[in-house]
Coordinates of C-alpha atoms and ligand atoms in Angstrom, one line a residue:
M1 CA 207.8 102.3 172.2
E2 CA 205.6 100.7 169.6
I3 CA 207.1 101.7 166.2
H4 CA 204.7 101.4 163.3
V5 CA 206.0 99.6 160.2
S6 CA 203.5 98.4 157.6
L7 CA 204.5 95.6 155.2
I8 CA 201.1 95.1 153.7
G9 CA 201.5 94.5 150.0
R10 CA 205.3 95.1 150.0
R11 CA 207.8 92.9 148.3
N12 CA 211.3 93.8 149.4
L13 CA 210.7 93.6 153.1
S14 CA 214.2 94.6 154.3
R15 CA 214.1 97.6 152.1
E16 CA 210.6 98.6 153.3
I17 CA 211.7 98.3 157.0
Y18 CA 214.8 100.4 156.3
R19 CA 212.8 103.0 154.3
Q20 CA 210.0 103.4 156.9
L21 CA 212.4 103.6 159.8
R22 CA 214.6 106.1 158.0
E23 CA 211.6 108.3 157.2
S24 CA 210.4 108.2 160.8
I25 CA 213.9 109.4 161.9
M26 CA 214.2 112.1 159.2
E27 CA 210.7 113.5 160.0
G28 CA 211.4 113.6 163.7
R29 CA 208.8 111.0 164.8
L30 CA 211.7 109.0 166.1
R31 CA 214.0 111.3 168.1
A32 CA 217.7 111.1 169.0
G33 CA 218.2 108.6 171.8
D34 CA 215.0 106.6 171.1
A35 CA 215.6 102.9 171.4
L36 CA 214.7 100.6 168.4
P37 CA 213.2 97.2 169.4
P38 CA 215.7 94.3 169.4
T39 CA 215.8 92.6 165.9
R40 CA 214.2 89.4 167.3
E41 CA 211.3 91.3 168.8
M42 CA 210.8 93.4 165.7
A43 CA 210.9 90.3 163.5
Q44 CA 208.3 88.6 165.6
R45 CA 206.0 91.6 165.6
L46 CA 206.2 92.0 161.8
G47 CA 206.0 88.2 161.1
V48 CA 209.3 88.2 159.1
A49 CA 212.6 86.4 159.5
R50 CA 215.0 87.9 161.9
S51 CA 217.6 88.2 159.2
T52 CA 215.2 90.5 157.2
V53 CA 215.2 93.0 160.1
M54 CA 218.9 92.7 160.6
I55 CA 219.6 93.7 157.0
A56 CA 217.5 96.8 157.5
Y57 CA 219.2 97.7 160.8
D58 CA 222.7 97.1 159.3
R59 CA 221.9 99.6 156.5
L60 CA 220.6 102.2 158.9
L61 CA 223.8 101.6 161.1
A62 CA 226.1 101.9 158.1
E63 CA 224.4 105.2 157.1
G64 CA 224.7 106.6 160.6
F65 CA 220.9 106.9 161.3
I66 CA 221.2 104.6 164.3
S67 CA 224.0 103.4 166.5
A68 CA 224.5 100.3 168.6
R69 CA 225.7 100.2 172.1
V70 CA 226.9 96.7 173.2
G71 CA 224.6 95.3 175.9
A72 CA 222.3 98.2 175.8
G73 CA 220.6 98.1 172.3
T74 CA 220.2 100.1 169.2
F75 CA 219.4 103.9 169.3
V76 CA 218.5 106.7 167.0
S77 CA 221.5 108.9 166.3
A78 CA 221.5 112.7 166.7
L79 CA 221.3 114.1 163.1
P80 CA 221.9 117.7 162.1
N81 CA 219.3 119.5 159.9
R82 CA 216.6 117.0 160.7
A83 CA 213.1 118.5 160.2
S84 CA 210.8 118.6 163.1
A85 CA 207.8 116.2 162.8
D86 CA 205.5 119.2 162.3
Q87 CA 207.5 120.7 159.5
K88 CA 207.6 117.5 157.5
R89 CA 204.2 116.1 158.0
P90 CA 202.0 116.6 154.9
A91 CA 199.1 118.9 155.6
K92 CA 195.8 117.2 156.0
R93 CA 193.0 118.4 153.7
S94 CA 190.4 120.6 155.4
V95 CA 187.2 119.1 154.1
L96 CA 185.3 118.1 157.2
A97 CA 183.0 120.9 158.5
P98 CA 181.8 121.0 162.1
R99 CA 178.0 121.5 162.7
P100 CA 177.1 125.2 162.7
V101 CA 176.3 125.1 166.4
W102 CA 180.0 125.1 167.3
D103 CA 180.3 128.6 165.8
T104 CA 177.8 129.9 168.3
M105 CA 180.1 129.6 171.3
S106 CA 183.1 131.7 172.3
V107 CA 184.9 129.2 174.4
A108 CA 188.1 130.9 175.8
F109 CA 190.8 129.7 178.1
A110 CA 191.9 132.0 180.9
Q111 CA 195.5 133.2 180.7
P112 CA 197.4 134.2 183.9
V113 CA 197.0 137.8 185.0
T114 CA 198.6 139.8 187.8
Y115 CA 195.4 140.9 189.5
D116 CA 192.8 138.1 189.1
F117 CA 189.2 139.3 189.7
R118 CA 187.8 136.8 187.3
S119 CA 185.0 134.5 188.5
G120 CA 185.4 130.8 188.7
H121 CA 188.9 130.7 190.2
P122 CA 189.6 129.6 193.8
D123 CA 193.0 130.3 195.5
A124 CA 195.2 127.4 194.3
T125 CA 198.1 128.5 196.5
F126 CA 196.2 127.3 199.6
F127 CA 195.5 123.8 198.2
P128 CA 197.0 121.2 200.6
H129 CA 199.5 119.8 198.0
D130 CA 201.5 117.6 200.4
T131 CA 198.4 115.9 201.8
W132 CA 196.9 115.4 198.3
D133 CA 200.2 114.1 197.0
R134 CA 200.4 111.6 199.8
L135 CA 196.8 110.4 199.4
L136 CA 197.2 110.1 195.6
R137 CA 200.3 108.0 195.9
R138 CA 198.6 105.8 198.4
A139 CA 195.5 105.6 196.1
L140 CA 197.7 104.4 193.2
R141 CA 198.5 101.3 195.3
S142 CA 194.9 100.7 196.5
S143 CA 193.1 97.6 195.5
A144 CA 190.5 99.6 193.4
V145 CA 193.4 100.6 191.1
A146 CA 195.6 97.5 191.4
S147 CA 192.8 95.2 190.2
G148 CA 193.3 96.5 186.6
I149 CA 189.5 96.4 185.9
Y150 CA 187.1 99.2 185.1
G151 CA 185.1 100.7 188.0
H152 CA 181.4 101.2 188.5
P153 CA 180.1 104.2 186.4
A154 CA 178.5 105.8 189.5
G155 CA 181.9 106.0 191.2
L156 CA 183.6 104.5 194.2
D157 CA 181.3 103.5 197.0
A158 CA 183.6 105.1 199.7
L159 CA 183.5 108.5 197.9
R160 CA 179.7 108.3 197.2
E161 CA 179.2 107.6 200.9
A162 CA 181.6 110.5 201.9
I163 CA 179.7 112.9 199.6
A164 CA 176.3 111.8 200.8
R165 CA 177.4 112.5 204.4
H166 CA 179.0 115.8 203.5
V167 CA 176.1 117.3 201.6
G168 CA 173.6 115.9 204.2
I169 CA 175.4 117.6 207.0
S170 CA 176.6 120.8 205.3
R171 CA 173.7 121.5 202.9
G172 CA 170.8 119.5 204.3
V173 CA 170.6 117.5 201.0
V174 CA 168.4 114.5 201.6
C175 CA 170.1 111.5 199.9
S176 CA 171.9 108.2 200.4
A177 CA 175.1 107.1 198.7
D178 CA 173.1 105.2 196.1
D179 CA 171.7 108.5 194.8
V180 CA 175.2 109.9 194.1
T181 CA 177.0 109.7 190.8
I182 CA 180.6 111.0 190.6
T183 CA 181.3 113.1 187.6
N184 CA 184.1 115.1 186.0
G185 CA 182.7 118.4 187.4
T186 CA 179.4 120.1 187.1
Q187 CA 179.7 120.3 183.3
Q188 CA 179.7 116.5 182.9
A189 CA 177.0 116.1 185.6
V190 CA 174.6 118.3 183.5
D191 CA 175.7 116.5 180.3
V192 CA 174.8 113.1 181.8
V193 CA 171.5 114.4 183.3
A194 CA 170.6 115.9 179.9
R195 CA 171.3 112.7 178.1
V196 CA 169.0 110.9 180.6
L197 CA 166.1 113.3 180.4
L198 CA 166.2 115.2 177.1
A199 CA 165.9 114.2 173.4
P200 CA 167.0 116.5 170.6
G201 CA 164.2 119.1 170.0
D202 CA 163.0 119.0 173.6
R203 CA 162.8 122.4 175.4
A204 CA 165.0 123.4 178.3
A205 CA 165.5 126.7 180.1
V206 CA 168.5 128.5 181.6
E207 CA 168.9 131.7 183.5
D208 CA 169.6 134.9 181.6
P209 CA 172.1 136.2 182.5
G210 CA 173.6 132.8 183.3
Y211 CA 176.4 130.3 183.2
R212 CA 177.2 130.0 179.5
P213 CA 178.8 126.5 179.4
I214 CA 175.5 124.9 180.4
R215 CA 173.5 126.8 177.7
W216 CA 176.2 125.8 175.1
L217 CA 176.1 122.2 176.3
L218 CA 172.3 121.9 176.0
T219 CA 172.3 123.6 172.6
S220 CA 175.0 121.3 171.3
L221 CA 172.8 118.3 172.3
G222 CA 170.1 119.6 169.9
V223 CA 167.9 120.9 172.8
R224 CA 165.9 124.1 172.2
V225 CA 167.1 126.4 175.0
A226 CA 165.0 129.3 176.4
C227 CA 166.9 132.1 178.2
V228 CA 164.7 133.1 181.1
P229 CA 165.2 136.5 183.0
V230 CA 166.4 136.7 186.5
D231 CA 165.6 139.5 189.0
R232 CA 166.7 140.1 192.6
D233 CA 164.7 137.1 193.8
G234 CA 166.2 134.7 191.2
L235 CA 164.8 133.1 188.1
V236 CA 161.4 134.6 187.1
V237 CA 159.3 131.5 187.2
D238 CA 156.3 133.1 185.3
K239 CA 158.5 133.5 182.3
L240 CA 159.3 129.8 181.8
P241 CA 158.0 128.9 178.4
R242 CA 155.3 126.3 178.0
G243 CA 156.7 122.8 177.3
T244 CA 159.9 123.3 179.2
R245 CA 161.1 119.8 180.3
L246 CA 164.1 120.9 182.3
V247 CA 165.5 124.1 183.9
H248 CA 169.0 124.8 185.1
V249 CA 169.3 127.2 188.1
T250 CA 171.8 128.5 190.6
P251 CA 169.5 129.2 193.5
S252 CA 172.1 129.5 196.4
H253 CA 174.3 132.0 194.6
H254 CA 173.1 133.1 191.2
Y255 CA 175.8 133.1 188.5
P256 CA 176.7 135.9 187.7
L257 CA 174.4 138.3 189.7
G258 CA 175.3 136.7 193.1
V259 CA 171.7 136.9 194.4
S260 CA 170.1 134.0 196.3
M261 CA 166.7 132.8 195.2
S262 CA 164.0 133.9 197.7
L263 CA 162.1 131.2 199.5
A264 CA 158.9 132.3 197.7
R265 CA 160.5 131.9 194.3
R266 CA 162.0 128.5 195.3
L267 CA 158.5 127.3 196.3
D268 CA 157.1 128.7 193.1
L269 CA 159.7 126.9 191.0
L270 CA 159.0 123.6 192.7
A271 CA 155.3 124.0 192.2
W272 CA 155.9 124.8 188.5
A273 CA 157.9 121.6 188.1
E274 CA 155.2 119.5 189.7
R275 CA 152.5 121.2 187.6
T276 CA 154.3 120.9 184.3
D277 CA 156.0 117.5 184.9
A278 CA 159.4 119.1 184.5
A279 CA 162.9 118.6 186.1
I280 CA 165.0 121.2 188.0
V281 CA 168.8 121.0 187.9
E282 CA 170.0 122.8 191.0
D283 CA 173.7 123.9 190.4
D284 CA 175.1 124.5 193.9
Y285 CA 178.7 125.3 192.8
D286 CA 180.1 127.5 195.5
S287 CA 177.7 128.0 198.5
E288 CA 180.1 126.2 200.9
F289 CA 181.5 129.7 201.4
R290 CA 179.0 131.8 203.3
F291 CA 179.9 135.0 205.2
D292 CA 176.6 136.2 206.5
G293 CA 173.0 135.2 207.2
R294 CA 171.4 131.7 207.3
P295 CA 172.3 129.2 204.6
I296 CA 169.5 129.0 202.1
E297 CA 167.6 125.7 202.0
P298 CA 168.5 123.8 198.8
L299 CA 165.6 123.1 196.4
Q300 CA 166.6 119.4 196.8
A301 CA 165.7 119.5 200.5
L302 CA 162.4 121.3 199.9
D303 CA 161.4 119.0 197.1
T304 CA 158.8 116.4 198.0
A305 CA 157.9 115.4 194.5
G306 CA 161.2 113.9 193.3
R307 CA 161.8 116.6 190.6
V308 CA 165.1 118.1 191.7
I309 CA 168.6 117.0 190.6
Y310 CA 171.3 118.4 192.8
V311 CA 174.7 119.1 191.3
G312 CA 177.9 119.8 193.4
T313 CA 181.5 120.3 192.4
F314 CA 185.0 120.3 194.0
S315 CA 186.1 123.0 191.5
K316 CA 185.7 125.9 194.0
T317 CA 186.3 124.1 197.3
L318 CA 189.5 122.4 196.0
L319 CA 190.6 123.0 192.4
P320 CA 188.9 123.1 189.0
A321 CA 191.8 121.2 187.5
L322 CA 190.8 118.1 189.5
R323 CA 187.6 117.8 187.4
L324 CA 185.6 116.2 190.2
G325 CA 182.0 116.8 190.9
F326 CA 178.9 114.8 191.7
V327 CA 175.2 114.7 191.1
V328 CA 172.4 113.5 193.4
T329 CA 169.4 112.2 191.5
P330 CA 166.0 110.9 192.5
P331 CA 165.9 107.1 192.7
S332 CA 163.7 106.9 189.5
L333 CA 166.8 108.0 187.4
R334 CA 169.4 105.9 189.1
E335 CA 169.9 103.1 186.5
A336 CA 169.7 105.5 183.6
M337 CA 172.3 107.8 185.2
H338 CA 174.7 104.9 185.5
S339 CA 174.2 103.9 181.9
A340 CA 174.6 107.5 180.7
K341 CA 177.7 108.0 182.7
Y342 CA 179.1 104.7 181.3
V343 CA 178.3 105.8 177.8
A344 CA 180.0 109.2 178.4
D345 CA 183.3 108.0 179.7
C346 CA 182.9 104.8 181.8
H347 CA 183.7 106.5 185.1
A348 CA 185.8 109.2 186.8
S349 CA 189.5 108.5 187.4
I350 CA 189.7 106.0 190.2
P351 CA 193.0 107.1 191.9
A352 CA 191.5 110.6 192.2
Q353 CA 188.3 109.2 193.7
V354 CA 190.2 107.1 196.2
A355 CA 192.3 110.1 197.2
L356 CA 189.2 112.3 197.6
A357 CA 187.3 109.8 199.6
R358 CA 190.2 109.6 202.1
F359 CA 190.6 113.4 202.0
I360 CA 187.0 113.8 203.1
D361 CA 187.0 110.9 205.6
E362 CA 190.2 112.0 207.3
G363 CA 188.8 115.5 207.9
H364 CA 191.1 117.4 205.5
F365 CA 188.2 118.6 203.4
A366 CA 186.3 120.1 206.3
R367 CA 189.5 121.7 207.6
H368 CA 190.3 123.1 204.1
I369 CA 186.8 124.6 203.8
R370 CA 187.1 126.2 207.2
K371 CA 190.4 127.7 206.4
M372 CA 189.4 129.0 203.0
S373 CA 186.1 130.4 204.4
A374 CA 188.2 132.7 206.7
V375 CA 190.4 133.7 203.7
Y376 CA 187.5 134.4 201.4
R377 CA 185.5 136.2 204.2
E378 CA 188.3 138.7 204.6
R379 CA 188.6 139.3 200.9
H380 CA 184.8 139.5 200.4
K381 CA 184.8 142.3 203.0
L382 CA 187.8 144.1 201.7
V383 CA 186.7 144.0 198.1
T384 CA 183.0 144.9 198.7
E385 CA 184.0 147.8 201.0
C386 CA 186.5 149.1 198.5
I387 CA 184.0 149.0 195.6
A388 CA 181.3 150.6 197.7
R389 CA 183.7 153.4 198.8
D390 CA 186.0 154.0 195.8
F391 CA 183.7 153.2 192.9
A392 CA 180.5 154.7 194.6
E393 CA 179.8 157.0 191.6
R394 CA 180.3 154.3 189.0
L395 CA 179.1 151.0 190.4
E396 CA 176.3 149.8 192.6
V397 CA 177.1 146.5 194.5
V398 CA 174.5 143.8 194.3
P399 CA 174.5 142.5 197.9
S400 CA 175.8 138.9 198.1
S401 CA 177.4 137.0 201.0
V402 CA 178.0 133.6 199.5
G403 CA 180.6 132.1 197.2
L404 CA 183.5 133.7 195.4
H405 CA 182.0 136.6 193.5
F406 CA 179.4 139.4 193.5
A407 CA 178.1 141.7 190.8
A408 CA 178.3 145.4 190.5
L409 CA 175.9 147.3 188.2
A410 CA 177.1 150.4 186.3
R411 CA 175.3 153.5 187.5
R412 CA 175.5 155.4 184.3
A413 CA 178.0 153.6 181.9
S414 CA 176.8 151.6 179.0
A415 CA 177.7 147.9 178.4
P416 CA 180.1 148.9 175.5
F417 CA 181.9 151.4 177.8
I418 CA 182.3 148.6 180.4
D419 CA 183.7 146.4 177.7
R420 CA 186.4 149.1 177.0
V421 CA 187.1 149.3 180.7
V422 CA 187.7 145.6 180.9
Q423 CA 190.1 145.8 177.9
R424 CA 192.0 148.7 179.4
A425 CA 192.1 146.9 182.8
L426 CA 193.6 143.8 181.1
A427 CA 196.3 145.9 179.6
R428 CA 197.1 146.9 183.3
G429 CA 197.3 143.3 184.4
V430 CA 193.7 143.2 185.8
G431 CA 191.5 140.2 184.8
I432 CA 187.8 140.9 185.3
Y433 CA 184.6 140.0 183.4
P434 CA 181.8 142.3 182.2
L435 CA 178.3 141.2 183.2
A436 CA 176.9 141.7 179.7
R437 CA 179.1 138.8 178.4
F438 CA 176.8 136.4 180.3
A439 CA 173.4 137.7 179.1
V440 CA 171.6 136.8 175.9
H441 CA 168.5 139.1 175.8
H442 CA 169.1 142.0 178.2
P443 CA 172.8 142.6 178.7
A444 CA 173.2 144.8 181.9
A445 CA 176.2 147.1 182.1
G446 CA 178.3 146.1 185.0
L447 CA 181.1 143.8 186.3
I448 CA 181.4 140.5 188.0
I449 CA 183.9 141.0 190.8
A450 CA 185.5 137.8 192.1
Y451 CA 187.8 137.5 195.1
G452 CA 188.7 133.8 195.0
A453 CA 192.1 134.0 193.2
I454 CA 193.4 137.5 194.0
P455 CA 195.9 137.4 196.9
T456 CA 194.6 139.6 199.8
A457 CA 197.8 141.7 199.6
L458 CA 197.1 142.6 195.9
V459 CA 193.5 143.6 196.3
D460 CA 194.2 147.3 196.9
E461 CA 196.6 147.7 194.0
G462 CA 194.4 145.6 191.7
L463 CA 191.4 147.8 192.4
S464 CA 193.3 151.0 192.0
Q465 CA 194.4 149.8 188.5
L466 CA 190.8 149.1 187.8
R467 CA 189.9 152.6 188.8
R468 CA 192.5 154.0 186.4
A469 CA 191.0 151.8 183.7
F470 CA 187.7 153.6 184.3
D471 CA 189.3 157.0 184.3
Q472 CA 191.5 156.5 181.2
R473 CA 190.4 158.4 178.1
Ligands
PLP501 C1 177.3 128.3 187.7 C2 178.5 127.4 187.7 N1 178.4 126.1 187.8 C3 179.4 125.3 187.9 C4 180.7 125.8 187.9 C5 181.8 124.8 188.0 O1 181.9 123.9 186.9 P1 182.8 122.6 187.0 O2 182.3 121.8 188.2 O3 182.4 121.9 185.7 O4 184.2 123.0 187.1 C6 180.9 127.1 187.7 C7 182.3 127.7 187.6 O5 182.6 128.8 187.5 C8 179.8 128.0 187.7 O6 179.9 129.3 187.6

C-alpha cells in the first residue's frame, strides 16, 4: 500500500514521519495488521536517509503503535479506543453548489422487495453464472487484456462482429461491425450520441410518458427537451416541435405504455426526420422477448436516409449490472462516435467484452434468450390473465406482447389514489411503479406491471397482496 507522508517544508524529518504515521494509525486510515513499507523503501520514496526513517519507526515501535515480526516486516498494532477514519476526519466545508438542473431529477436506487413487479429487472437467478465465470476468467488471460494497453474506443472487433451478426439475424438491423460502438448500456450510448449531434441549447424530443433517465441526461447536457405525447400507435409525430434536432423513441415496446409503434407512424416519423434534417434514436431495449404476433420492423431497417441510430442493451437479455450495450450509427457519424466514446471513458471494460464475444459466438447467448423467452412467456400469460380477471373493475390492460412489462390504466381511480396503492403495496412487500411517475404533462392513472424479476411461483401471492393494497382503507 502507498502510504502518503509529506515532508515539504518540514525540518525535523524523523519527527514528521513519526507524527504523520501515528496520525494515520490513530484516525484509522492505517488499520491493525496493515504492513508498513520496509525502512529502505520508505527512505528511497521520501528521498531521505534510511536512518531518518528508522528513528521514526523505532519511536512508533516503542510506543506500541506498530510491531515488528522477524522476517515478515513491520505491522500496525491493534489499538483500543481508536477512532474510525470517518469519526476523526475533519468535516469538509460545504461551499460548492451543483447546477440547479441536478435538483430536477429524482434518481432512486431500487431496494430488494419480496414481490418484484417493477419494470427494468430481468430474472437474475437464471443468469448462467458458471459459464460467465469461466469465460471471464479466460478473458482475463486473453491477449487483449494481457497487452496492458488501452483498447479501441469502439470496442473489441470480435464483439462488434458478434453483435452485428446478432442484430442482423434477430432484428433485421442492417449494419456491419464497423457501424457498432460498444457502450456501458443504453444510457451511455445515448450520452455519446448526444455529444456527437447536439450542442447546448439545441432542441431534442422524448416520449411523454417516457423513460426518464434519457430526458434527464439530455437536460443535463444543456439541451432543450420537448416532451411529446404518445397514443396507442406510439409517439404522435405531428406534435414534434419545430427545430427538433433529435428524438428518442422506443418503437418496438414503448416505455412505459408497452405499445408498439404502428407501421404508419414509423413511416411518418422517418419522413419527418428526412424533411426536418433530424436524427432518430431508436431504443430497442427489450424486444428480444416476444410472445405473440410478428416482430415489428426496426426503424433502422426501414430507414433509407441514414437518419436512425439504433441502440441495444444486454441489461434485459443478461443483467443490468454488466453495463453492456451498443449503438449502431450511420457511417457519417463513425469517427465522431469513436472520439466521443473516447472522451467519455476511453472504452468499455475489455475482459467483459472478450467474455461477451465468446458468450455470443459459442451459442450461450442465443440459448439463454430461448430459455428466458419461455420463462417470460409463461409469466406474461399468468400476470396478464390475473390482472384481466381479478382487477377487471379497477384496471384495463393495455395489450402488449413484447418485453418484460405492460401497462394497466385505472378505470376510475385518480393518479394520487394509485400513488397511495403503490405505497401500501410496498408496505406489503410488493414493488410496483405508478404510470404517472413517468409522465411530464399528462400523468395517466395506472400501473406498470413487470414480470421479469418476479418468480413464477410468487405471482399469485404478489398480486393478491396488490389487490389488498387496492382494497385497504
Ligand atoms: C426505455 C429503456 N431503455 C433502456 C433501458 C436500459 O438501460 P441500460 O442499457 O442503460 O441499462 C431501459 C431499462 O429499463 C429502458 O426502460
